[in-house]
Amino acid sequence: MTGTPYEAGFGDYVQLLKPRVMSLVVFTALVGLLVAPVGLHPVEGFAAILFIAIGAGASGALNMWWDADIDQVMTRTKRRPVPSGRVQAGEALGVGLALSGISVIMLGLATNLLAAGLLAFTIFFYAVIYSMWLKRSTPQNIVIGGAAGAFPPMIGWVCATGSLSVEAFLMFALIFMWTPPHFWALALFMKEDYHAAGVPMLTVTHGRKSTRTHILVYTLLLMPVGIGSALTGIGGPFSLAVALALNLWFLVGAIRIWRRDEGQAEADNYATEKSVFKFSILYLFMHFAAFLAEVALKPFGLGGW
Amino acid sequence: MTFRPEHEIYKRRFGRNLGLGLTLAAFVALVFALTVVKVTRGDPMKAYDHVIDPQAAPAEVSE
């Protein structure tokens, strides 16, 4: 190019919304909405999912604005729109704020105010409490940051029912408790330069041996939530069977990670850690798919308790 | 009369404008669809106002 400064294309702005994170948000919010005992008109349901996803995207854009300095240092995030210079940091802030406002107001108009309030809180929690405060100050950052990712199914549920209930809290708790072992398994083998970026990851502050123990402890805490959720109104015999199998297998993986030391892990290039990480994604997906299956089976007199 | 060849940047700008235009059109369509759904279902669209409107006024309690 002839010295003209780069002008961002539409796709660069879409990248600000973290489309890959969004796909998880769409799936869990959709399950939360569909398993609720109250039906929503398809147009309202579509609008609800869309604006929850846009709200999540907006918090992603705010995160990219705030964390541009960290993203620039780490290989995984170096090519994001802001650190690579395709989008100005100020533009990311503008997009984030504008979409936050639009998504919260539109969710409120399409469904109800409680859902809109929860979405606003989620954006605030991720952008301010997690990104601005905890991420750089405590090795438990992942634990608390996981709450931001755990809100979507709860919001989906509230969109349909207009109120909170034990099922909504358990769907929240499931993602919340799942995030730490999932992320720490990744941290064990990704070996990113969190230290250079100034992010206190558990692997850096407390060592890798301690991280292995943490994975096991959090997996033990996750199990009652996973199995318990299958015992509530959104579960059923099928969900319970799936939950038992998933949780048992996750526990086996966590124990295998816990019993290894770095020498063994280096020797097989972190094969166990990588396989547990992959399984953790399947774990969450299958849990929510099982809740959805209960709803799908209900017309045939099979799903639910 | 000759025109200079179009700079690459205009193509990118056009893509951005097209994307934004389509997004806005989709947003308008969605708001319209939401309105149709809510009005058809008879959601309250009118509140009791300072101007007396017999239709919106709360039902009178009979003695």
CSV table of C-alpha atoms in Angstrom, one decimal:
chain,number,residue,atom,x,y,z
A,1,MET,CA,0.0,0.0,0.0
A,2,THR,CA,1.1,3.5,-0.7
A,3,GLY,CA,1.5,4.9,2.8
A,4,THR,CA,-2.2,5.1,3.4
A,5,PRO,CA,-3.0,4.1,7.0
A,6,TYR,CA,-4.9,0.9,7.3
A,7,GLU,CA,-8.7,1.3,7.6
A,8,ALA,CA,-10.5,-1.4,9.4
A,9,GLY,CA,-12.9,-3.6,7.5
A,10,PHE,CA,-16.3,-4.8,8.7
A,11,GLY,CA,-14.7,-8.2,9.7
A,12,ASP,CA,-12.2,-6.5,12.0
A,13,TYR,CA,-15.0,-5.0,14.0
A,14,VAL,CA,-16.7,-8.5,14.1
A,15,GLN,CA,-13.5,-9.9,15.5
A,16,LEU,CA,-13.8,-7.4,18.4
A,17,LEU,CA,-16.8,-9.3,19.6
A,18,LYS,CA,-14.9,-12.6,20.1
A,19,PRO,CA,-17.1,-14.7,17.8
A,20,ARG,CA,-15.7,-18.0,19.2
A,21,VAL,CA,-16.7,-17.1,22.8
A,22,MET,CA,-20.0,-15.9,21.4
A,23,SER,CA,-20.8,-19.3,20.0
A,24,LEU,CA,-20.6,-20.9,23.5
A,25,VAL,CA,-22.8,-18.0,24.8
A,26,VAL,CA,-25.4,-18.6,22.1
A,27,PHE,CA,-25.5,-22.4,22.9
A,28,THR,CA,-25.8,-22.1,26.7
A,29,ALA,CA,-28.2,-19.2,26.6
A,30,LEU,CA,-30.4,-21.1,24.1
A,31,VAL,CA,-30.5,-24.2,26.3
A,32,GLY,CA,-31.4,-22.0,29.4
A,33,LEU,CA,-34.2,-20.5,27.4
A,34,LEU,CA,-35.5,-23.8,25.9
A,35,VAL,CA,-35.4,-25.8,29.1
A,36,ALA,CA,-37.5,-23.2,31.0
A,37,PRO,CA,-41.0,-24.3,31.8
A,38,VAL,CA,-42.5,-21.2,30.1
A,39,GLY,CA,-42.5,-20.9,26.4
A,40,LEU,CA,-41.4,-17.7,24.5
A,41,HIS,CA,-42.6,-16.7,21.0
A,42,PRO,CA,-39.9,-17.7,18.5
A,43,VAL,CA,-39.3,-14.1,17.5
A,44,GLU,CA,-38.9,-13.1,21.1
A,45,GLY,CA,-36.7,-16.1,21.7
A,46,PHE,CA,-34.5,-15.2,18.7
A,47,ALA,CA,-34.2,-11.6,19.8
A,48,ALA,CA,-33.3,-12.7,23.4
A,49,ILE,CA,-30.5,-15.0,22.2
A,50,LEU,CA,-29.3,-12.4,19.7
A,51,PHE,CA,-29.1,-9.6,22.3
A,52,ILE,CA,-27.5,-11.8,25.0
A,53,ALA,CA,-24.8,-12.7,22.4
A,54,ILE,CA,-24.3,-9.0,21.4
A,55,GLY,CA,-24.0,-8.1,25.1
A,56,ALA,CA,-21.3,-10.8,25.5
A,57,GLY,CA,-19.6,-9.5,22.3
A,58,ALA,CA,-19.7,-6.0,23.7
A,59,SER,CA,-18.0,-7.1,26.9
A,60,GLY,CA,-15.4,-8.8,24.7
A,61,ALA,CA,-14.8,-5.5,22.8
A,62,LEU,CA,-14.4,-3.7,26.2
A,63,ASN,CA,-11.9,-6.3,27.3
A,64,MET,CA,-9.9,-5.9,24.1
A,65,TRP,CA,-9.8,-2.1,24.7
A,66,TRP,CA,-8.6,-2.5,28.3
A,67,ASP,CA,-6.2,-5.5,27.8
A,68,ALA,CA,-4.5,-4.3,24.6
A,69,ASP,CA,-1.2,-4.0,26.5
A,70,ILE,CA,-1.4,-7.7,27.7
A,71,ASP,CA,-2.7,-8.9,24.3
A,72,GLN,CA,0.3,-7.4,22.6
A,73,VAL,CA,2.8,-9.4,24.7
A,74,MET,CA,1.2,-12.9,24.4
A,75,THR,CA,1.5,-14.9,21.2
A,76,ARG,CA,-2.1,-16.2,21.3
A,77,THR,CA,-3.6,-12.8,21.4
A,78,LYS,CA,-1.1,-10.7,19.5
A,79,ARG,CA,-3.2,-10.8,16.3
A,80,ARG,CA,-6.4,-9.5,17.8
A,81,PRO,CA,-7.7,-6.3,16.1
A,82,VAL,CA,-6.4,-3.8,18.6
A,83,PRO,CA,-2.8,-5.0,19.4
A,84,SER,CA,-2.2,-5.7,15.7
A,85,GLY,CA,-3.2,-2.1,14.9
A,86,ARG,CA,-6.2,-2.8,12.7
A,87,VAL,CA,-8.7,-1.1,15.0
A,88,GLN,CA,-7.9,1.8,17.3
A,89,ALA,CA,-8.3,1.2,21.0
A,90,GLY,CA,-10.8,4.0,21.3
A,91,GLU,CA,-12.9,2.5,18.6
A,92,ALA,CA,-13.0,-0.8,20.5
A,93,LEU,CA,-14.2,1.2,23.5
A,94,GLY,CA,-16.9,3.0,21.4
A,95,VAL,CA,-18.1,-0.3,19.9
A,96,GLY,CA,-18.2,-1.9,23.3
A,97,LEU,CA,-20.1,0.8,25.0
A,98,ALA,CA,-22.6,1.3,22.2
A,99,LEU,CA,-23.4,-2.4,21.8
A,100,SER,CA,-23.7,-2.8,25.6
A,101,GLY,CA,-26.4,-0.1,25.7
A,102,ILE,CA,-28.2,-1.4,22.7
A,103,SER,CA,-28.2,-5.0,23.8
A,104,VAL,CA,-29.4,-4.3,27.4
A,105,ILE,CA,-32.2,-2.0,26.3
A,106,MET,CA,-33.3,-4.3,23.5
A,107,LEU,CA,-33.3,-7.4,25.7
A,108,GLY,CA,-35.4,-5.4,28.3
A,109,LEU,CA,-37.9,-4.5,25.6
A,110,ALA,CA,-38.0,-7.9,24.0
A,111,THR,CA,-38.3,-9.9,27.2
A,112,ASN,CA,-38.2,-8.4,30.7
A,113,LEU,CA,-36.3,-6.1,33.0
A,114,LEU,CA,-34.7,-8.7,35.2
A,115,ALA,CA,-33.1,-10.4,32.2
A,116,ALA,CA,-31.8,-7.0,31.0
A,117,GLY,CA,-30.5,-6.2,34.5
A,118,LEU,CA,-28.6,-9.5,34.6
A,119,LEU,CA,-27.1,-8.9,31.1
A,120,ALA,CA,-26.0,-5.4,32.3
A,121,PHE,CA,-24.4,-6.9,35.4
A,122,THR,CA,-22.7,-9.6,33.3
A,123,ILE,CA,-21.1,-6.9,31.0
A,124,PHE,CA,-20.1,-4.9,34.1
A,125,PHE,CA,-18.7,-8.0,35.8
A,126,TYR,CA,-16.6,-9.1,32.8
A,127,ALA,CA,-15.3,-5.7,31.7
A,128,VAL,CA,-14.8,-4.0,35.1
A,129,ILE,CA,-14.5,-6.6,37.9
A,130,TYR,CA,-12.7,-9.2,35.9
A,131,SER,CA,-10.7,-7.3,33.2
A,132,MET,CA,-9.9,-4.2,35.0
A,133,TRP,CA,-9.4,-5.5,38.5
A,134,LEU,CA,-9.1,-9.2,39.2
A,135,LYS,CA,-7.2,-10.4,36.1
A,136,ARG,CA,-4.1,-8.5,37.0
A,137,SER,CA,-4.3,-8.8,40.8
A,138,THR,CA,-5.1,-12.4,41.9
A,139,PRO,CA,-4.2,-15.9,40.8
A,140,GLN,CA,-7.8,-16.8,41.4
A,141,ASN,CA,-8.7,-14.5,38.4
A,142,ILE,CA,-10.0,-17.5,36.4
A,143,VAL,CA,-12.2,-18.7,39.2
A,144,ILE,CA,-14.1,-15.4,39.6
A,145,GLY,CA,-13.9,-14.5,35.9
A,146,GLY,CA,-15.7,-17.7,35.2
A,147,ALA,CA,-18.9,-16.2,36.6
A,148,ALA,CA,-19.1,-13.9,33.5
A,149,GLY,CA,-19.3,-16.9,31.3
A,150,ALA,CA,-21.7,-18.6,33.6
A,151,PHE,CA,-24.5,-16.0,33.3
A,152,PRO,CA,-25.8,-16.7,29.8
A,153,PRO,CA,-27.9,-19.8,30.6
A,154,MET,CA,-29.3,-18.0,33.6
A,155,ILE,CA,-30.3,-15.0,31.5
A,156,GLY,CA,-31.8,-17.3,28.9
A,157,TRP,CA,-33.9,-18.9,31.7
A,158,VAL,CA,-35.0,-15.5,33.1
A,159,CYS,CA,-36.0,-14.3,29.6
A,160,ALA,CA,-38.6,-17.0,29.5
A,161,THR,CA,-39.7,-17.2,33.1
A,162,GLY,CA,-39.1,-13.7,34.4
A,163,SER,CA,-37.7,-15.0,37.6
A,164,LEU,CA,-34.7,-16.9,39.1
A,165,SER,CA,-35.0,-20.5,40.4
A,166,VAL,CA,-32.8,-23.3,41.6
A,167,GLU,CA,-32.4,-24.6,38.0
A,168,ALA,CA,-31.1,-21.3,36.8
A,169,PHE,CA,-28.6,-21.2,39.7
A,170,LEU,CA,-27.4,-24.7,39.0
A,171,MET,CA,-26.8,-24.0,35.3
A,172,PHE,CA,-24.8,-20.9,36.5
A,173,ALA,CA,-22.9,-23.0,39.0
A,174,LEU,CA,-22.1,-25.7,36.5
A,175,ILE,CA,-20.2,-23.3,34.2
A,176,PHE,CA,-18.8,-21.4,37.1
A,177,MET,CA,-17.2,-24.5,38.7
A,178,TRP,CA,-16.2,-25.9,35.4
A,179,THR,CA,-14.1,-22.9,34.3
A,180,PRO,CA,-11.2,-23.3,36.7
A,181,PRO,CA,-10.2,-26.9,35.9
A,182,HIS,CA,-10.9,-26.3,32.2
A,183,PHE,CA,-8.6,-23.2,32.1
A,184,TRP,CA,-5.9,-24.5,34.3
A,185,ALA,CA,-5.5,-27.7,32.2
A,186,LEU,CA,-5.0,-25.4,29.3
A,187,ALA,CA,-2.5,-23.2,31.3
A,188,LEU,CA,-0.4,-26.4,32.1
A,189,PHE,CA,0.3,-27.1,28.4
A,190,MET,CA,0.0,-23.7,26.7
A,191,LYS,CA,2.8,-22.2,28.8
A,192,GLU,CA,2.0,-18.7,27.7
A,193,ASP,CA,4.1,-15.8,28.8
A,194,TYR,CA,1.6,-14.6,31.4
A,195,HIS,CA,4.6,-13.5,33.5
A,196,ALA,CA,5.9,-11.1,30.9
A,197,ALA,CA,2.3,-9.8,30.5
A,198,GLY,CA,2.0,-9.3,34.2
A,199,VAL,CA,-1.0,-11.6,34.6
A,200,PRO,CA,-0.8,-13.6,37.8
A,201,MET,CA,-1.7,-17.0,36.5
A,202,LEU,CA,-1.8,-19.8,39.0
A,203,THR,CA,0.9,-21.7,37.1
A,204,VAL,CA,3.2,-18.8,37.5
A,205,THR,CA,2.4,-17.7,41.1
A,206,HIS,CA,2.0,-21.0,42.8
A,207,GLY,CA,3.8,-23.3,40.5
A,208,ARG,CA,2.6,-26.1,38.2
A,209,LYS,CA,2.4,-28.8,41.0
A,210,SER,CA,0.0,-26.6,43.0
A,211,THR,CA,-2.0,-26.0,39.8
A,212,ARG,CA,-2.4,-29.8,39.4
A,213,THR,CA,-3.8,-30.0,42.9
A,214,HIS,CA,-6.1,-27.1,42.2
A,215,ILE,CA,-7.5,-28.9,39.2
A,216,LEU,CA,-8.4,-32.0,41.3
A,217,VAL,CA,-10.0,-29.9,44.1
A,218,TYR,CA,-12.1,-27.9,41.8
A,219,THR,CA,-13.2,-31.0,39.9
A,220,LEU,CA,-14.3,-32.5,43.2
A,221,LEU,CA,-16.3,-29.3,43.9
A,222,LEU,CA,-17.7,-29.4,40.3
A,223,MET,CA,-19.1,-33.0,40.6
A,224,PRO,CA,-22.0,-32.4,43.0
A,225,VAL,CA,-23.1,-29.4,40.9
A,226,GLY,CA,-23.0,-31.5,37.7
A,227,ILE,CA,-24.8,-34.5,39.2
A,228,GLY,CA,-27.1,-32.3,41.3
A,229,SER,CA,-28.4,-30.3,38.3
A,230,ALA,CA,-29.6,-33.5,36.7
A,231,LEU,CA,-31.8,-34.1,39.8
A,232,THR,CA,-33.7,-30.9,39.4
A,233,GLY,CA,-36.6,-29.9,37.1
A,234,ILE,CA,-34.5,-29.6,34.0
A,235,GLY,CA,-33.0,-33.1,34.5
A,236,GLY,CA,-34.3,-36.6,34.3
A,237,PRO,CA,-33.1,-40.2,34.3
A,238,PHE,CA,-31.3,-39.6,31.0
A,239,SER,CA,-29.5,-36.5,32.2
A,240,LEU,CA,-28.6,-38.3,35.4
A,241,ALA,CA,-26.9,-41.1,33.5
A,242,VAL,CA,-25.0,-38.7,31.3
A,243,ALA,CA,-24.0,-36.6,34.3
A,244,LEU,CA,-22.7,-39.6,36.3
A,245,ALA,CA,-20.6,-40.8,33.3
A,246,LEU,CA,-19.3,-37.3,32.5
A,247,ASN,CA,-18.4,-36.5,36.1
A,248,LEU,CA,-16.7,-39.8,36.8
A,249,TRP,CA,-14.6,-39.5,33.7
A,250,PHE,CA,-13.7,-35.9,34.5
A,251,LEU,CA,-12.6,-37.1,38.0
A,252,VAL,CA,-10.5,-39.8,36.5
A,253,GLY,CA,-8.8,-37.2,34.2
A,254,ALA,CA,-8.2,-34.8,37.1
A,255,ILE,CA,-6.6,-37.6,39.2
A,256,ARG,CA,-4.4,-38.5,36.3
A,257,ILE,CA,-3.3,-34.9,36.0
A,258,TRP,CA,-2.7,-34.7,39.8
A,259,ARG,CA,-0.5,-37.8,39.9
A,260,ARG,CA,1.8,-36.6,37.2
A,261,ASP,CA,4.8,-34.4,37.6
A,262,GLU,CA,6.4,-32.1,35.1
A,263,GLY,CA,9.0,-34.6,34.0
A,264,GLN,CA,6.4,-37.1,33.0
A,265,ALA,CA,4.3,-34.4,31.3
A,266,GLU,CA,7.3,-33.2,29.4
A,267,ALA,CA,8.1,-36.7,28.3
A,268,ASP,CA,4.8,-37.3,26.5
A,269,ASN,CA,4.3,-33.6,25.5
A,270,TYR,CA,1.4,-33.0,27.9
A,271,ALA,CA,-0.8,-35.8,26.4
A,272,THR,CA,-2.9,-36.2,29.5
A,273,GLU,CA,-3.4,-32.5,30.1
A,274,LYS,CA,-4.4,-32.0,26.5
A,275,SER,CA,-6.8,-34.9,26.5
A,276,VAL,CA,-8.5,-33.7,29.8
A,277,PHE,CA,-8.8,-30.2,28.3
A,278,LYS,CA,-10.5,-31.5,25.2
A,279,PHE,CA,-12.8,-33.6,27.3
A,280,SER,CA,-13.7,-30.7,29.5
A,281,ILE,CA,-15.2,-28.9,26.5
A,282,LEU,CA,-17.2,-32.1,25.7
A,283,TYR,CA,-18.2,-32.3,29.4
A,284,LEU,CA,-19.9,-28.9,29.3
A,285,PHE,CA,-21.5,-29.4,25.9
A,286,MET,CA,-22.9,-32.8,26.8
A,287,HIS,CA,-24.4,-31.6,30.1
A,288,PHE,CA,-26.3,-28.9,28.4
A,289,ALA,CA,-27.2,-31.1,25.4
A,290,ALA,CA,-28.6,-33.6,28.0
A,291,PHE,CA,-30.9,-30.9,29.4
A,292,LEU,CA,-32.1,-30.1,25.9
A,293,ALA,CA,-32.7,-33.8,25.2
A,294,GLU,CA,-35.0,-34.0,28.3
A,295,VAL,CA,-37.2,-31.2,26.8
A,296,ALA,CA,-37.1,-32.9,23.3
A,297,LEU,CA,-38.2,-36.2,24.9
A,298,LYS,CA,-41.0,-34.8,26.9
A,299,PRO,CA,-43.7,-34.9,24.1
A,300,PHE,CA,-43.0,-38.7,24.0
A,301,GLY,CA,-43.5,-39.0,27.7
A,302,LEU,CA,-39.9,-39.9,28.3
A,303,GLY,CA,-37.9,-36.8,29.4
A,304,GLY,CA,-37.9,-35.3,32.9
A,305,TRP,CA,-38.6,-36.8,36.3
B,1,MET,CA,-11.6,12.1,-20.0
B,2,THR,CA,-9.9,9.4,-17.9
B,3,PHE,CA,-10.4,8.4,-14.3
B,4,ARG,CA,-7.6,7.4,-12.0
B,5,PRO,CA,-7.9,3.7,-11.0
B,6,GLU,CA,-9.9,3.3,-7.9
B,7,HIS,CA,-7.8,3.0,-4.7
B,8,GLU,CA,-8.1,-0.2,-2.8
B,9,ILE,CA,-9.3,1.6,0.3
B,10,TYR,CA,-12.6,2.5,-1.3
B,11,LYS,CA,-13.4,-1.2,-1.9
B,12,ARG,CA,-12.7,-1.9,1.8
B,13,ARG,CA,-14.8,1.1,2.9
B,14,PHE,CA,-17.7,-0.1,0.6
B,15,GLY,CA,-17.5,-3.5,2.4
B,16,ARG,CA,-17.7,-1.8,5.7
B,17,ASN,CA,-20.6,0.4,4.7
B,18,LEU,CA,-22.4,-2.6,3.1
B,19,GLY,CA,-22.0,-4.6,6.3
B,20,LEU,CA,-23.3,-1.8,8.5
B,21,GLY,CA,-26.2,-1.2,6.2
B,22,LEU,CA,-27.2,-4.8,6.2
B,23,THR,CA,-26.9,-4.9,10.0
B,24,LEU,CA,-29.1,-1.9,10.4
B,25,ALA,CA,-31.7,-3.3,7.9
B,26,ALA,CA,-31.8,-6.5,9.9
B,27,PHE,CA,-32.2,-4.6,13.1
B,28,VAL,CA,-35.2,-2.7,11.7
B,29,ALA,CA,-36.7,-5.9,10.5
B,30,LEU,CA,-36.3,-7.5,14.0
B,31,VAL,CA,-37.9,-4.5,15.8
B,32,PHE,CA,-40.8,-4.6,13.4
B,33,ALA,CA,-41.2,-8.4,13.9
B,34,LEU,CA,-41.1,-7.9,17.7
B,35,THR,CA,-43.8,-5.2,17.4
B,36,VAL,CA,-46.1,-7.4,15.3
B,37,VAL,CA,-45.7,-10.3,17.8
B,38,LYS,CA,-46.4,-8.2,20.9
B,39,VAL,CA,-49.2,-6.2,19.4
B,40,THR,CA,-50.9,-9.3,18.0
B,41,ARG,CA,-50.8,-10.9,21.4
B,42,GLY,CA,-52.3,-7.8,22.9
B,43,ASP,CA,-49.6,-6.8,25.3
B,44,PRO,CA,-50.4,-3.5,27.0
B,45,MET,CA,-49.3,-0.8,24.6
B,46,LYS,CA,-50.9,2.1,26.4
B,47,ALA,CA,-50.8,3.3,29.9
B,48,TYR,CA,-53.2,5.4,32.0
B,49,ASP,CA,-52.4,8.9,31.0
B,50,HIS,CA,-53.1,12.4,32.3
B,51,VAL,CA,-55.6,12.8,29.4
B,52,ILE,CA,-58.7,10.7,30.2
B,53,ASP,CA,-59.0,7.9,27.8
B,54,PRO,CA,-61.9,5.6,28.6
B,55,GLN,CA,-60.2,2.7,26.9
B,56,ALA,CA,-57.1,2.8,29.1
B,57,ALA,CA,-58.7,4.0,32.3
B,58,PRO,CA,-58.7,1.4,35.1
B,59,ALA,CA,-62.1,-0.2,35.5
B,60,GLU,CA,-64.4,1.7,37.9
B,61,VAL,CA,-65.3,0.0,41.1
B,62,SER,CA,-69.1,-0.4,41.2
B,63,GLU,CA,-70.8,0.5,44.5
